[in-house]
Amino acid sequence: MSVWITVLLVLIGLGGGLAVGSGLVAFITVLDIIPRLTQLTNAHRYIRAFEWSLVMGALFFTLVDFFHWGARLPLFVSSIYGIFAGIFVGTLAAGLTEVLNVFPILAKRLHMDGKLLYLLMAVVFGKVTGSLLQWFLHL
């Protein structure tokens, strides 16, 4: 492979990474995801920890993906990691839905205005059931 093709590939990769990273930062910043997440979890004093966790997690897993790192961990350790990763993704999604008012709009469209709790519980149990099926059946 020539030097020019390598330079072109590096520039394309950096440009794509900057575009995706900028979009993610704009998405999180404009929608105030982290402040809403700290408000939902009543953890205002840890807002910097939430921000740094998001940045360091994105950086670490980018490096894991880029360098094809792997770890053969016992099932117990993987389970603990999976629980914490699921909690993080779930609370981040909860912050996002809170910002966008997804559930009140969905409840109104489904004519379930007074039954918002049932709608939320259906979503929660559906996600938990789907996750358990995927985990136990190796889907």
PDB file of C-alpha atoms in Angstrom:
ATOM      1  CA  MET A   1       0.000   0.000   0.000  1.00  0.00           C
ATOM      2  CA  SER A   2       1.417   3.373  -0.937  1.00  0.00           C
ATOM      3  CA  VAL A   3       2.067   6.165   1.503  1.00  0.00           C
ATOM      4  CA  TRP A   4      -0.621   8.362  -0.101  1.00  0.00           C
ATOM      5  CA  ILE A   5      -3.317   5.734   0.347  1.00  0.00           C
ATOM      6  CA  THR A   6      -2.273   5.289   3.983  1.00  0.00           C
ATOM      7  CA  VAL A   7      -2.398   9.052   4.577  1.00  0.00           C
ATOM      8  CA  LEU A   8      -5.800   9.227   2.892  1.00  0.00           C
ATOM      9  CA  LEU A   9      -7.131   6.380   5.062  1.00  0.00           C
ATOM     10  CA  VAL A  10      -5.826   8.074   8.208  1.00  0.00           C
ATOM     11  CA  LEU A  11      -7.481  11.370   7.223  1.00  0.00           C
ATOM     12  CA  ILE A  12     -10.780   9.638   6.423  1.00  0.00           C
ATOM     13  CA  GLY A  13     -10.675   7.760   9.733  1.00  0.00           C
ATOM     14  CA  LEU A  14      -9.886  10.891  11.729  1.00  0.00           C
ATOM     15  CA  GLY A  15     -12.574  12.854   9.895  1.00  0.00           C
ATOM     16  CA  GLY A  16     -15.176  10.177  10.540  1.00  0.00           C
ATOM     17  CA  GLY A  17     -14.172   9.895  14.192  1.00  0.00           C
ATOM     18  CA  LEU A  18     -14.343  13.648  14.667  1.00  0.00           C
ATOM     19  CA  ALA A  19     -17.768  13.777  13.030  1.00  0.00           C
ATOM     20  CA  VAL A  20     -19.195  10.976  15.158  1.00  0.00           C
ATOM     21  CA  GLY A  21     -17.571  12.269  18.346  1.00  0.00           C
ATOM     22  CA  SER A  22     -18.791  15.791  17.711  1.00  0.00           C
ATOM     23  CA  GLY A  23     -22.285  14.501  17.061  1.00  0.00           C
ATOM     24  CA  LEU A  24     -22.261  12.531  20.316  1.00  0.00           C
ATOM     25  CA  VAL A  25     -21.006  15.505  22.322  1.00  0.00           C
ATOM     26  CA  ALA A  26     -23.570  17.806  20.698  1.00  0.00           C
ATOM     27  CA  PHE A  27     -26.313  15.264  21.389  1.00  0.00           C
ATOM     28  CA  ILE A  28     -25.378  14.935  25.063  1.00  0.00           C
ATOM     29  CA  THR A  29     -24.791  18.673  25.516  1.00  0.00           C
ATOM     30  CA  VAL A  30     -27.837  20.056  23.716  1.00  0.00           C
ATOM     31  CA  LEU A  31     -30.249  17.670  25.391  1.00  0.00           C
ATOM     32  CA  ASP A  32     -28.623  18.111  28.836  1.00  0.00           C
ATOM     33  CA  ILE A  33     -28.445  14.356  29.302  1.00  0.00           C
ATOM     34  CA  ILE A  34     -25.951  14.342  32.187  1.00  0.00           C
ATOM     35  CA  PRO A  35     -27.675  17.073  34.265  1.00  0.00           C
ATOM     36  CA  ARG A  36     -31.021  15.307  33.818  1.00  0.00           C
ATOM     37  CA  LEU A  37     -29.423  11.987  34.724  1.00  0.00           C
ATOM     38  CA  THR A  38     -28.020  13.447  37.942  1.00  0.00           C
ATOM     39  CA  GLN A  39     -31.415  14.970  38.676  1.00  0.00           C
ATOM     40  CA  LEU A  40     -33.184  11.618  38.187  1.00  0.00           C
ATOM     41  CA  THR A  41     -30.677   9.780  40.380  1.00  0.00           C
ATOM     42  CA  ASN A  42     -30.525  12.618  42.945  1.00  0.00           C
ATOM     43  CA  ALA A  43     -26.735  12.762  42.610  1.00  0.00           C
ATOM     44  CA  HIS A  44     -26.065  16.430  41.805  1.00  0.00           C
ATOM     45  CA  ARG A  45     -22.812  16.463  43.737  1.00  0.00           C
ATOM     46  CA  TYR A  46     -21.422  13.731  41.448  1.00  0.00           C
ATOM     47  CA  ILE A  47     -22.053  15.508  38.134  1.00  0.00           C
ATOM     48  CA  ARG A  48     -18.328  15.716  37.327  1.00  0.00           C
ATOM     49  CA  ALA A  49     -17.963  11.994  38.053  1.00  0.00           C
ATOM     50  CA  PHE A  50     -20.826  11.262  35.624  1.00  0.00           C
ATOM     51  CA  GLU A  51     -19.189  13.402  32.947  1.00  0.00           C
ATOM     52  CA  TRP A  52     -15.748  11.846  33.409  1.00  0.00           C
ATOM     53  CA  SER A  53     -17.250   8.362  33.502  1.00  0.00           C
ATOM     54  CA  LEU A  54     -18.886   8.972  30.153  1.00  0.00           C
ATOM     55  CA  VAL A  55     -15.701  10.352  28.608  1.00  0.00           C
ATOM     56  CA  MET A  56     -13.389   7.687  30.041  1.00  0.00           C
ATOM     57  CA  GLY A  57     -15.801   4.883  29.149  1.00  0.00           C
ATOM     58  CA  ALA A  58     -16.040   6.088  25.560  1.00  0.00           C
ATOM     59  CA  LEU A  59     -12.255   6.419  25.317  1.00  0.00           C
ATOM     60  CA  PHE A  60     -11.547   3.048  26.926  1.00  0.00           C
ATOM     61  CA  PHE A  61     -14.009   1.103  24.795  1.00  0.00           C
ATOM     62  CA  THR A  62     -12.817   2.870  21.674  1.00  0.00           C
ATOM     63  CA  LEU A  63      -9.322   1.603  22.474  1.00  0.00           C
ATOM     64  CA  VAL A  64     -10.705  -1.883  23.236  1.00  0.00           C
ATOM     65  CA  ASP A  65     -12.431  -1.950  19.852  1.00  0.00           C
ATOM     66  CA  PHE A  66      -9.501  -0.409  17.979  1.00  0.00           C
ATOM     67  CA  PHE A  67      -6.815  -2.729  19.375  1.00  0.00           C
ATOM     68  CA  HIS A  68      -9.073  -5.838  19.620  1.00  0.00           C
ATOM     69  CA  TRP A  69      -8.410  -6.294  23.321  1.00  0.00           C
ATOM     70  CA  GLY A  70     -10.161  -9.160  25.017  1.00  0.00           C
ATOM     71  CA  ALA A  71     -10.492 -10.529  28.514  1.00  0.00           C
ATOM     72  CA  ARG A  72     -11.470 -14.020  29.560  1.00  0.00           C
ATOM     73  CA  LEU A  73     -13.177 -13.356  32.846  1.00  0.00           C
ATOM     74  CA  PRO A  74     -15.098 -15.736  35.085  1.00  0.00           C
ATOM     75  CA  LEU A  75     -18.876 -15.741  34.712  1.00  0.00           C
ATOM     76  CA  PHE A  76     -19.328 -14.004  38.072  1.00  0.00           C
ATOM     77  CA  VAL A  77     -17.101 -11.069  37.104  1.00  0.00           C
ATOM     78  CA  SER A  78     -18.778 -10.781  33.700  1.00  0.00           C
ATOM     79  CA  SER A  79     -22.169 -10.819  35.409  1.00  0.00           C
ATOM     80  CA  ILE A  80     -21.213  -7.975  37.750  1.00  0.00           C
ATOM     81  CA  TYR A  81     -19.866  -5.973  34.819  1.00  0.00           C
ATOM     82  CA  GLY A  82     -23.041  -6.675  32.839  1.00  0.00           C
ATOM     83  CA  ILE A  83     -25.236  -5.507  35.699  1.00  0.00           C
ATOM     84  CA  PHE A  84     -23.346  -2.224  36.070  1.00  0.00           C
ATOM     85  CA  ALA A  85     -23.233  -1.648  32.313  1.00  0.00           C
ATOM     86  CA  GLY A  86     -26.956  -2.304  32.106  1.00  0.00           C
ATOM     87  CA  ILE A  87     -27.675   0.080  34.961  1.00  0.00           C
ATOM     88  CA  PHE A  88     -25.606   2.783  33.272  1.00  0.00           C
ATOM     89  CA  VAL A  89     -27.240   2.341  29.877  1.00  0.00           C
ATOM     90  CA  GLY A  90     -30.676   2.176  31.494  1.00  0.00           C
ATOM     91  CA  THR A  91     -30.210   5.357  33.493  1.00  0.00           C
ATOM     92  CA  LEU A  92     -28.753   7.127  30.466  1.00  0.00           C
ATOM     93  CA  ALA A  93     -31.787   6.049  28.438  1.00  0.00           C
ATOM     94  CA  ALA A  94     -34.047   7.174  31.278  1.00  0.00           C
ATOM     95  CA  GLY A  95     -32.401  10.592  31.216  1.00  0.00           C
ATOM     96  CA  LEU A  96     -32.875  10.777  27.466  1.00  0.00           C
ATOM     97  CA  THR A  97     -36.536   9.796  27.599  1.00  0.00           C
ATOM     98  CA  GLU A  98     -37.085  12.265  30.423  1.00  0.00           C
ATOM     99  CA  VAL A  99     -35.603  15.063  28.332  1.00  0.00           C
ATOM    100  CA  LEU A 100     -37.621  14.195  25.263  1.00  0.00           C
ATOM    101  CA  ASN A 101     -40.856  13.451  27.186  1.00  0.00           C
ATOM    102  CA  VAL A 102     -41.210  10.209  25.260  1.00  0.00           C
ATOM    103  CA  PHE A 103     -43.431   8.334  27.680  1.00  0.00           C
ATOM    104  CA  PRO A 104     -46.056  11.049  28.271  1.00  0.00           C
ATOM    105  CA  ILE A 105     -46.412  11.526  24.506  1.00  0.00           C
ATOM    106  CA  LEU A 106     -46.590   7.763  23.935  1.00  0.00           C
ATOM    107  CA  ALA A 107     -49.159   7.364  26.713  1.00  0.00           C
ATOM    108  CA  LYS A 108     -51.317  10.082  25.193  1.00  0.00           C
ATOM    109  CA  ARG A 109     -51.165   8.507  21.730  1.00  0.00           C
ATOM    110  CA  LEU A 110     -52.040   5.073  23.129  1.00  0.00           C
ATOM    111  CA  HIS A 111     -54.912   6.611  25.143  1.00  0.00           C
ATOM    112  CA  MET A 112     -53.269   5.538  28.410  1.00  0.00           C
ATOM    113  CA  ASP A 113     -53.094   8.969  30.054  1.00  0.00           C
ATOM    114  CA  GLY A 114     -53.996   7.711  33.528  1.00  0.00           C
ATOM    115  CA  LYS A 115     -51.978   4.513  33.239  1.00  0.00           C
ATOM    116  CA  LEU A 116     -48.442   5.818  32.684  1.00  0.00           C
ATOM    117  CA  LEU A 117     -47.066   3.568  35.440  1.00  0.00           C
ATOM    118  CA  TYR A 118     -48.361   0.464  33.627  1.00  0.00           C
ATOM    119  CA  LEU A 119     -46.694   1.624  30.417  1.00  0.00           C
ATOM    120  CA  LEU A 120     -43.371   2.162  32.191  1.00  0.00           C
ATOM    121  CA  MET A 121     -43.553  -1.218  33.925  1.00  0.00           C
ATOM    122  CA  ALA A 122     -44.329  -2.926  30.592  1.00  0.00           C
ATOM    123  CA  VAL A 123     -41.211  -1.346  29.079  1.00  0.00           C
ATOM    124  CA  VAL A 124     -39.064  -2.308  32.089  1.00  0.00           C
ATOM    125  CA  PHE A 125     -40.283  -5.917  32.211  1.00  0.00           C
ATOM    126  CA  GLY A 126     -39.923  -6.221  28.438  1.00  0.00           C
ATOM    127  CA  LYS A 127     -36.318  -5.038  28.565  1.00  0.00           C
ATOM    128  CA  VAL A 128     -35.476  -7.327  31.494  1.00  0.00           C
ATOM    129  CA  THR A 129     -37.132 -10.337  29.845  1.00  0.00           C
ATOM    130  CA  GLY A 130     -35.378  -9.661  26.543  1.00  0.00           C
ATOM    131  CA  SER A 131     -32.015  -9.281  28.264  1.00  0.00           C
ATOM    132  CA  LEU A 132     -32.440 -12.495  30.243  1.00  0.00           C
ATOM    133  CA  LEU A 133     -33.512 -14.427  27.145  1.00  0.00           C
ATOM    134  CA  GLN A 134     -30.523 -13.109  25.223  1.00  0.00           C
ATOM    135  CA  TRP A 135     -28.172 -13.976  28.046  1.00  0.00           C
ATOM    136  CA  PHE A 136     -29.491 -17.447  28.889  1.00  0.00           C
ATOM    137  CA  LEU A 137     -30.208 -18.583  25.316  1.00  0.00           C
ATOM    138  CA  HIS A 138     -27.062 -16.976  23.862  1.00  0.00           C
ATOM    139  CA  LEU A 139     -29.055 -15.202  21.162  1.00  0.00           C
TER     140      LEU A 139
END
